[in-house]
Amino acid sequence: MEKLRVNEQRLWLTHVEMGKIGALPNGGCCRLALSDEDKMGRDLFIRWSREAGCEIRIDAAGNIFARRPGLDNSLPAVATGSHLDTQPHAGLYDGIYGVLAGLEVFRTLNDAGIETQAPLENIVWTNEECVRFSPPTSGSMVFTEQLGIAELHQAKTTDGTTVGQDLQRLGYLGDHITMASHKIGCFIEAHIEQGPILEQQNKTIGAVTGIQGARMFEVRVTGQDNHAGTTPMPLRRDALTGATRMVLWLNELVADQGDDIRLTIGRFNVSPNSASTVPGAVTFQIDLRHPQMTVLNALEDRIRMGLAEKARQAGLGLTIKDICAFAPVAFDGALVAMIEAQAVASGYSVMRMLSGAAHDAGNLAALVPTAMIFVPCEKGISHNEAERATPGDLAAGANVLLYTMLSRAG
Ligand code: GLV
Ligand code: MN
Ligand code: MN
């Protein structure tokens, strides 16, 4: 008998369809968490999931649980999923693939008339990306009780609203549920790699062994607003000049220390941002990542000391606020081995690898057996409209997801 396979064309077309929501001029899309576009993407996902026979549950963080009932619904669900929210200049795959691969698994099982012993779930986590509000992966952090629901609801968005108000406005404010009341037995997230390794190694499937550690800080540099035409250069307390020196110093610091450190300053705000006022304040964010906790600790100490020193030298004020800290994560060994074995059994080349990007799976890993399936993306480009993955690779990852979920669900 032919081995059961997902429908490659259908999986591809669901990406194309979802990508029309918040479409950008260069082929990408923008659906920031809890924006109107995010709501449209969520609504479409729910419609598709209901058509595939799922029951829908929404929690107080706006997470969506699409459940395909099993023969024994007292068993914990075998879960998959990812996120539908995007970066500002996103492609069609980061996060979206994990959710649509889960949907394709359900559709494939429906077509084949297969029922599983345990129920299956496909979960859309709220705000993986941390663009309109922080922290990143906030929906899965609430579900795994690493972030309080009240704290999330009070979080301010870049549009001046709170997350609680946005959830209410969009109709995505459900009851508060956590792992304690909503049992899942394991979590398997499919995702594009977002880096160059699979393509360079000519492999189709990455069996992800864990996620490197990450920390985010908000740095505020304060000087004094003053007149651009009258204030002599030596008398200025220019926060922008001070902050740009800090940015250059940070990049030199990590350039000195080898290839494993990732440091990014991707958000930088000048106040009052007026051509004829010496800037009195700058706020910027540092995204710092490394696989080892000891290295992250040492780097954080060095950064805090170095920035304080730079501020002192320039006569500027400095505060550093923690936004989030994720320890390096190791995924479940048995589940990683199962993914590897299912890839081989399906005829795909496979390698073990660590994830450089953060994922909701990192939060789940603390509580249930968790692992991830990576597929290649062209030239490793992601968080960019030029993000690309092939229909064949997307289907390969979904097939591995299908068989891994089946082996767990019975
Ligand atoms: C996820 O998008 C990350 O920034 O790692
Ligand atoms: Mn993602
Ligand atoms: Mn992302």
Short mmCIF file of C-alpha atoms and ligand atoms in Angstrom, two decimals:
data_model
loop_
_atom_site.label_atom_id
_atom_site.label_comp_id
_atom_site.label_asym_id
_atom_site.label_seq_id
_atom_site.Cartn_x
_atom_site.Cartn_y
_atom_site.Cartn_z
CA MET A 1 0.00 0.00 0.00
CA GLU A 2 1.15 3.57 -0.77
CA LYS A 3 2.44 5.43 2.26
CA LEU A 4 0.05 8.17 3.40
CA ARG A 5 1.31 11.64 2.38
CA VAL A 6 0.08 15.18 2.95
CA ASN A 7 -1.27 17.09 -0.05
CA GLU A 8 1.65 19.26 -1.17
CA GLN A 9 -0.39 21.47 -3.47
CA ARG A 10 -3.09 22.11 -0.87
CA LEU A 11 -0.49 22.97 1.78
CA TRP A 12 1.16 25.39 -0.65
CA LEU A 13 -2.12 27.07 -1.59
CA THR A 14 -3.10 27.62 2.07
CA HIS A 15 0.17 29.57 2.48
CA VAL A 16 -0.65 31.63 -0.60
CA GLU A 17 -4.18 32.29 0.71
CA MET A 18 -3.02 33.24 4.22
CA GLY A 19 -0.29 35.44 2.70
CA LYS A 20 -2.92 37.61 1.03
CA ILE A 21 -3.89 38.95 4.47
CA GLY A 22 -1.62 41.90 5.19
CA ALA A 23 0.14 41.41 1.83
CA LEU A 24 3.15 43.67 1.19
CA PRO A 25 4.41 44.99 -2.17
CA ASN A 26 7.41 42.63 -2.43
CA GLY A 27 5.63 39.33 -1.90
CA GLY A 28 5.72 39.24 1.91
CA CYS A 29 3.12 40.09 4.51
CA CYS A 30 2.63 42.01 7.73
CA ARG A 31 0.24 40.81 10.43
CA LEU A 32 1.47 42.28 13.71
CA ALA A 33 0.09 40.56 16.80
CA LEU A 34 -3.45 41.68 17.67
CA SER A 35 -3.71 44.03 14.71
CA ASP A 36 -6.75 43.96 12.39
CA GLU A 37 -4.72 41.83 9.96
CA ASP A 38 -3.88 39.34 12.73
CA LYS A 39 -7.60 39.06 13.47
CA MET A 40 -8.33 38.30 9.79
CA GLY A 41 -5.62 35.62 9.77
CA ARG A 42 -7.00 34.09 12.96
CA ASP A 43 -10.57 34.14 11.63
CA LEU A 44 -9.46 32.36 8.46
CA PHE A 45 -7.53 29.75 10.48
CA ILE A 46 -10.61 29.09 12.63
CA ARG A 47 -12.84 28.74 9.58
CA TRP A 48 -10.43 26.25 7.97
CA SER A 49 -10.05 24.32 11.23
CA ARG A 50 -13.82 24.08 11.76
CA GLU A 51 -14.22 22.84 8.19
CA ALA A 52 -11.65 20.17 9.08
CA GLY A 53 -13.84 19.06 12.00
CA CYS A 54 -12.03 20.82 14.85
CA GLU A 55 -13.48 22.21 18.05
CA ILE A 56 -12.14 25.69 18.81
CA ARG A 57 -11.18 27.06 22.19
CA ILE A 58 -9.72 30.52 22.81
CA ASP A 59 -7.99 31.44 26.04
CA ALA A 60 -7.45 34.72 27.87
CA ALA A 61 -4.15 35.30 26.10
CA GLY A 62 -5.88 34.92 22.72
CA ASN A 63 -4.24 31.56 22.05
CA ILE A 64 -6.38 29.41 19.74
CA PHE A 65 -6.68 25.64 20.37
CA ALA A 66 -8.08 23.73 17.38
CA ARG A 67 -8.82 20.22 18.60
CA ARG A 68 -9.40 17.15 16.44
CA PRO A 69 -11.16 14.76 18.80
CA GLY A 70 -9.72 11.29 19.34
CA LEU A 71 -11.34 7.96 20.22
CA ASP A 72 -10.42 8.51 23.88
CA ASN A 73 -10.73 12.18 24.72
CA SER A 74 -9.65 11.66 28.31
CA LEU A 75 -6.10 11.25 26.97
CA PRO A 76 -3.86 14.33 26.82
CA ALA A 77 -3.76 15.84 23.32
CA VAL A 78 -0.83 15.37 20.99
CA ALA A 79 -0.21 18.99 20.08
CA THR A 80 1.39 20.97 17.30
CA GLY A 81 1.18 24.60 16.20
CA SER A 82 3.13 27.83 16.02
CA HIS A 83 2.16 31.47 15.37
CA LEU A 84 0.30 33.53 12.75
CA ASP A 85 1.65 36.94 13.81
CA THR A 86 4.58 38.29 11.82
CA GLN A 87 7.46 40.73 11.81
CA PRO A 88 6.86 44.05 9.98
CA HIS A 89 8.57 42.89 6.75
CA ALA A 90 7.81 39.18 6.95
CA GLY A 91 7.62 36.35 4.45
CA LEU A 92 4.80 33.81 4.25
CA TYR A 93 6.36 31.02 6.34
CA ASP A 94 7.84 32.04 9.71
CA GLY A 95 5.33 30.65 12.22
CA ILE A 96 2.58 30.36 9.63
CA TYR A 97 4.07 27.14 8.30
CA GLY A 98 3.84 25.44 11.70
CA VAL A 99 0.15 26.25 11.97
CA LEU A 100 -0.73 25.36 8.37
CA ALA A 101 1.32 22.13 8.53
CA GLY A 102 -0.82 21.13 11.54
CA LEU A 103 -3.98 21.93 9.57
CA GLU A 104 -2.68 19.90 6.60
CA VAL A 105 -2.04 16.92 8.91
CA PHE A 106 -5.68 17.08 10.06
CA ARG A 107 -6.98 17.39 6.48
CA THR A 108 -4.84 14.43 5.40
CA LEU A 109 -6.14 12.27 8.26
CA ASN A 110 -9.71 13.28 7.37
CA ASP A 111 -9.21 12.34 3.71
CA ALA A 112 -7.85 8.94 4.76
CA GLY A 113 -10.62 8.42 7.34
CA ILE A 114 -8.08 7.91 10.13
CA GLU A 115 -9.07 8.40 13.76
CA THR A 116 -6.45 8.59 16.47
CA GLN A 117 -6.66 7.24 19.98
CA ALA A 118 -5.63 10.52 21.64
CA PRO A 119 -7.05 13.87 20.47
CA LEU A 120 -4.82 16.09 18.33
CA GLU A 121 -4.46 19.83 18.76
CA ASN A 122 -3.18 22.60 16.54
CA ILE A 123 -2.37 25.70 18.58
CA VAL A 124 -1.93 29.31 17.44
CA TRP A 125 0.14 31.12 20.05
CA THR A 126 -0.33 34.86 20.51
CA ASN A 127 2.52 37.29 19.83
CA GLU A 128 5.52 35.11 19.17
CA GLU A 129 7.22 38.02 17.43
CA CYS A 130 7.22 40.86 19.99
CA VAL A 131 6.74 43.79 17.60
CA ARG A 132 3.70 45.66 18.99
CA PHE A 133 4.24 44.47 22.55
CA SER A 134 6.54 42.31 24.65
CA PRO A 135 7.61 39.77 25.75
CA PRO A 136 8.13 37.51 22.72
CA THR A 137 6.23 34.18 22.81
CA SER A 138 3.81 35.79 25.27
CA GLY A 139 0.89 33.43 24.55
CA SER A 140 2.86 30.27 25.26
CA MET A 141 4.48 31.93 28.28
CA VAL A 142 1.04 32.51 29.81
CA PHE A 143 -0.11 28.96 29.02
CA THR A 144 3.00 27.53 30.70
CA GLU A 145 2.67 29.97 33.63
CA GLN A 146 5.91 31.79 32.96
CA LEU A 147 3.99 35.06 32.54
CA GLY A 148 0.91 36.18 34.50
CA ILE A 149 -2.27 36.85 32.54
CA ALA A 150 -2.78 40.19 34.33
CA GLU A 151 0.73 41.25 33.37
CA LEU A 152 0.06 40.41 29.72
CA HIS A 153 -3.29 42.22 29.72
CA GLN A 154 -1.66 45.35 31.16
CA ALA A 155 1.25 45.33 28.68
CA LYS A 156 1.27 48.47 26.51
CA THR A 157 1.34 48.20 22.74
CA THR A 158 3.24 50.57 20.45
CA ASP A 159 -0.17 52.01 19.49
CA GLY A 160 -0.86 53.13 23.07
CA THR A 161 -3.49 50.46 23.78
CA THR A 162 -3.13 47.59 26.23
CA VAL A 163 -3.08 43.94 25.21
CA GLY A 164 -6.26 43.37 27.24
CA GLN A 165 -8.06 46.12 25.29
CA ASP A 166 -6.86 44.71 21.96
CA LEU A 167 -8.00 41.17 22.80
CA GLN A 168 -11.42 42.53 23.79
CA ARG A 169 -11.71 44.68 20.69
CA LEU A 170 -10.80 41.82 18.34
CA GLY A 171 -13.08 39.30 20.07
CA TYR A 172 -10.19 37.06 21.12
CA LEU A 173 -10.46 37.31 24.91
CA GLY A 174 -11.43 33.88 26.26
CA ASP A 175 -11.12 32.18 29.64
CA HIS A 176 -7.76 31.86 31.34
CA ILE A 177 -6.42 28.34 30.87
CA THR A 178 -3.02 26.85 31.58
CA MET A 179 -1.35 23.49 31.25
CA ALA A 180 -2.78 22.62 34.67
CA SER A 181 -6.36 22.54 33.34
CA HIS A 182 -5.78 21.90 29.63
CA LYS A 183 -3.64 18.79 29.37
CA ILE A 184 -1.39 18.24 26.40
CA GLY A 185 0.86 15.22 26.22
CA CYS A 186 3.59 16.55 23.96
CA PHE A 187 4.27 19.45 21.59
CA ILE A 188 5.85 19.19 18.13
CA GLU A 189 6.37 22.46 16.23
CA ALA A 190 7.22 22.57 12.53
CA HIS A 191 9.06 25.68 11.35
CA ILE A 192 11.31 26.93 8.58
CA GLU A 193 14.91 26.96 9.77
CA GLN A 194 15.37 30.74 9.28
CA GLY A 195 19.11 30.13 8.86
CA PRO A 196 21.43 28.71 6.18
CA ILE A 197 22.50 25.36 7.67
CA LEU A 198 20.07 22.86 6.08
CA GLU A 199 20.57 24.40 2.66
CA GLN A 200 24.37 24.38 3.05
CA GLN A 201 24.33 20.75 4.23
CA ASN A 202 21.85 19.77 1.52
CA LYS A 203 19.42 18.25 4.04
CA THR A 204 15.62 18.35 3.90
CA ILE A 205 14.74 17.91 7.58
CA GLY A 206 16.28 19.34 10.74
CA ALA A 207 15.59 17.35 13.91
CA VAL A 208 15.93 20.21 16.36
CA THR A 209 17.72 19.33 19.59
CA GLY A 210 17.13 22.64 21.40
CA ILE A 211 17.13 26.43 21.25
CA GLN A 212 19.93 28.81 22.14
CA GLY A 213 19.47 31.21 25.05
CA ALA A 214 18.25 34.76 24.45
CA ARG A 215 17.90 37.98 26.40
CA MET A 216 16.40 41.35 25.52
CA PHE A 217 17.12 44.65 27.21
CA GLU A 218 15.78 48.15 26.78
CA VAL A 219 18.47 50.79 27.17
CA ARG A 220 17.48 54.39 27.85
CA VAL A 221 20.10 57.10 27.44
CA THR A 222 19.18 60.54 28.73
CA GLY A 223 20.77 63.94 28.14
CA GLN A 224 19.09 67.29 27.68
CA ASP A 225 16.85 68.70 24.92
CA ASN A 226 18.36 71.95 23.69
CA HIS A 227 18.42 74.39 20.79
CA ALA A 228 20.31 73.24 17.69
CA GLY A 229 21.34 76.74 16.65
CA THR A 230 22.44 78.22 19.94
CA THR A 231 23.89 75.42 22.08
CA PRO A 232 27.72 75.29 21.72
CA MET A 233 28.99 71.81 20.98
CA PRO A 234 30.90 71.37 24.27
CA LEU A 235 27.81 72.30 26.31
CA ARG A 236 25.52 69.70 24.76
CA ARG A 237 24.27 66.56 26.46
CA ASP A 238 23.31 64.79 23.24
CA ALA A 239 21.72 61.42 23.94
CA LEU A 240 21.85 60.38 20.27
CA THR A 241 25.60 60.84 19.95
CA GLY A 242 26.08 58.90 23.18
CA ALA A 243 23.73 56.10 22.11
CA THR A 244 25.32 55.68 18.68
CA ARG A 245 28.74 55.32 20.35
CA MET A 246 27.22 52.60 22.52
CA VAL A 247 25.81 50.78 19.48
CA LEU A 248 29.20 50.80 17.74
CA TRP A 249 30.95 49.65 20.91
CA LEU A 250 28.47 46.76 21.37
CA ASN A 251 29.09 45.51 17.84
CA GLU A 252 32.88 45.75 18.31
CA LEU A 253 32.61 43.87 21.59
CA VAL A 254 30.90 40.83 20.07
CA ALA A 255 32.97 40.93 16.86
CA ASP A 256 35.99 40.30 19.09
CA GLN A 257 34.54 37.18 20.66
CA GLY A 258 34.04 34.59 17.92
CA ASP A 259 31.23 33.42 15.76
CA ASP A 260 28.61 32.10 18.20
CA ILE A 261 27.32 35.34 19.67
CA ARG A 262 24.32 37.08 18.14
CA LEU A 263 23.76 40.72 19.13
CA THR A 264 21.22 42.95 17.39
CA ILE A 265 19.99 46.47 17.93
CA GLY A 266 16.86 46.54 15.78
CA ARG A 267 14.82 49.19 17.53
CA PHE A 268 16.10 52.70 18.15
CA ASN A 269 13.96 55.70 19.13
CA VAL A 270 15.13 59.31 19.36
CA SER A 271 13.32 61.92 21.44
CA PRO A 272 11.98 64.40 20.56
CA ASN A 273 13.04 63.39 17.02
CA SER A 274 13.07 66.92 15.68
CA ALA A 275 15.74 68.26 13.33
CA SER A 276 16.44 71.41 15.33
CA THR A 277 16.49 70.02 18.85
CA VAL A 278 19.57 68.39 20.37
CA PRO A 279 18.12 64.95 21.27
CA GLY A 280 17.50 64.65 25.00
CA ALA A 281 16.72 60.93 25.08
CA VAL A 282 17.23 57.74 23.13
CA THR A 283 15.76 54.32 23.78
CA PHE A 284 17.11 51.24 22.04
CA GLN A 285 16.73 47.50 22.45
CA ILE A 286 19.44 44.87 22.56
CA ASP A 287 18.68 41.29 21.45
CA LEU A 288 21.48 39.01 22.69
CA ARG A 289 21.75 35.26 22.04
CA HIS A 290 24.16 32.40 22.68
CA PRO A 291 23.80 28.63 23.26
CA GLN A 292 25.54 28.74 26.67
CA MET A 293 24.20 30.34 29.82
CA THR A 294 27.71 31.06 31.20
CA VAL A 295 28.61 33.03 28.08
CA LEU A 296 25.32 34.96 28.20
CA ASN A 297 25.92 35.84 31.86
CA ALA A 298 29.46 37.02 31.19
CA LEU A 299 28.35 39.06 28.17
CA GLU A 300 25.50 40.67 30.06
CA ASP A 301 27.89 41.74 32.86
CA ARG A 302 30.35 43.13 30.33
CA ILE A 303 27.59 45.01 28.50
CA ARG A 304 26.13 46.53 31.65
CA MET A 305 29.54 47.72 32.81
CA GLY A 306 30.59 48.99 29.40
CA LEU A 307 27.40 50.97 28.79
CA ALA A 308 27.57 52.52 32.28
CA GLU A 309 31.14 53.56 31.58
CA LYS A 310 30.21 55.11 28.21
CA ALA A 311 27.32 57.04 29.78
CA ARG A 312 29.52 58.33 32.58
CA GLN A 313 32.19 59.52 30.14
CA ALA A 314 29.59 61.43 28.13
CA GLY A 315 27.75 62.90 31.13
CA LEU A 316 24.56 61.07 30.18
CA GLY A 317 22.00 59.18 32.24
CA LEU A 318 21.48 55.46 31.68
CA THR A 319 18.88 52.89 32.66
CA ILE A 320 18.74 49.28 31.47
CA LYS A 321 15.45 47.40 31.75
CA ASP A 322 15.13 43.63 31.27
CA ILE A 323 12.51 42.72 28.67
CA CYS A 324 12.91 38.95 28.74
CA ALA A 325 15.41 36.17 29.36
CA PHE A 326 15.14 32.69 27.89
CA ALA A 327 17.56 30.03 29.10
CA PRO A 328 18.98 27.64 26.50
CA VAL A 329 16.49 24.81 25.96
CA ALA A 330 17.16 21.09 25.37
CA PHE A 331 14.30 19.25 23.65
CA ASP A 332 13.09 15.77 24.57
CA GLY A 333 15.62 13.16 23.41
CA ALA A 334 13.04 10.50 22.57
CA LEU A 335 10.94 12.92 20.53
CA VAL A 336 14.00 14.21 18.63
CA ALA A 337 14.95 10.60 17.84
CA MET A 338 11.38 9.89 16.71
CA ILE A 339 11.46 12.87 14.31
CA GLU A 340 14.79 11.68 12.94
CA ALA A 341 13.45 8.14 12.49
CA GLN A 342 10.23 9.33 10.80
CA ALA A 343 12.27 11.50 8.42
CA VAL A 344 14.42 8.52 7.44
CA ALA A 345 11.37 6.26 7.09
CA SER A 346 9.79 8.81 4.75
CA GLY A 347 12.95 8.92 2.63
CA TYR A 348 14.18 12.40 3.61
CA SER A 349 17.73 13.41 4.45
CA VAL A 350 17.92 14.63 8.04
CA MET A 351 20.37 16.20 10.47
CA ARG A 352 20.26 17.21 14.11
CA MET A 353 20.62 20.91 14.80
CA LEU A 354 20.19 23.67 17.36
CA SER A 355 17.72 26.49 16.72
CA GLY A 356 19.18 29.99 16.56
CA ALA A 357 15.70 31.55 16.58
CA ALA A 358 13.36 31.53 19.56
CA HIS A 359 10.10 29.58 19.38
CA ASP A 360 6.99 28.86 21.46
CA ALA A 361 8.25 25.26 21.70
CA GLY A 362 10.97 26.60 24.02
CA ASN A 363 8.34 27.45 26.64
CA LEU A 364 6.47 24.15 26.28
CA ALA A 365 9.70 22.18 26.72
CA ALA A 366 9.78 23.00 30.44
CA LEU A 367 6.53 21.06 30.98
CA VAL A 368 5.97 18.40 28.30
CA PRO A 369 8.10 16.38 25.88
CA THR A 370 8.73 18.87 23.08
CA ALA A 371 10.71 19.01 19.84
CA MET A 372 10.76 20.80 16.50
CA ILE A 373 10.96 19.90 12.81
CA PHE A 374 12.87 22.33 10.58
CA VAL A 375 12.74 22.63 6.80
CA PRO A 376 15.17 24.71 4.70
CA CYS A 377 14.59 28.30 3.68
CA GLU A 378 16.35 29.86 0.74
CA LYS A 379 19.76 31.34 1.59
CA GLY A 380 18.69 31.29 5.24
CA ILE A 381 16.82 34.57 4.78
CA SER A 382 13.99 35.24 7.23
CA HIS A 383 12.26 38.22 8.89
CA ASN A 384 12.34 39.54 5.34
CA GLU A 385 9.80 39.61 2.52
CA ALA A 386 12.29 37.56 0.49
CA GLU A 387 11.84 34.56 2.83
CA ARG A 388 11.25 31.49 0.62
CA ALA A 389 10.62 27.77 1.10
CA THR A 390 9.76 25.20 -1.58
CA PRO A 391 6.41 23.36 -1.72
CA GLY A 392 8.30 20.05 -1.60
CA ASP A 393 10.25 20.92 1.55
CA LEU A 394 7.13 22.26 3.28
CA ALA A 395 5.33 19.00 2.46
CA ALA A 396 8.32 16.95 3.67
CA GLY A 397 8.23 18.63 7.09
CA ALA A 398 4.45 18.15 7.25
CA ASN A 399 4.84 14.43 6.44
CA VAL A 400 7.35 14.05 9.27
CA LEU A 401 4.93 15.93 11.53
CA LEU A 402 2.08 13.63 10.43
CA TYR A 403 3.96 10.44 11.28
CA THR A 404 5.44 11.80 14.51
CA MET A 405 1.97 12.85 15.70
CA LEU A 406 0.46 9.51 14.65
CA SER A 407 3.13 7.58 16.49
CA ARG A 408 2.35 9.57 19.65
CA ALA A 409 -1.42 9.57 19.32
CA GLY A 410 -1.88 5.88 18.49
C1 GLV B 1 11.73 34.78 16.61
O1 GLV B 1 11.12 35.37 15.74
C2 GLV B 1 13.01 35.20 17.05
O2 GLV B 1 13.25 36.43 17.02
O3 GLV B 1 13.85 34.36 17.36
MN MN B 2 8.60 31.91 14.20
MN MN B 3 9.99 35.28 13.67
#
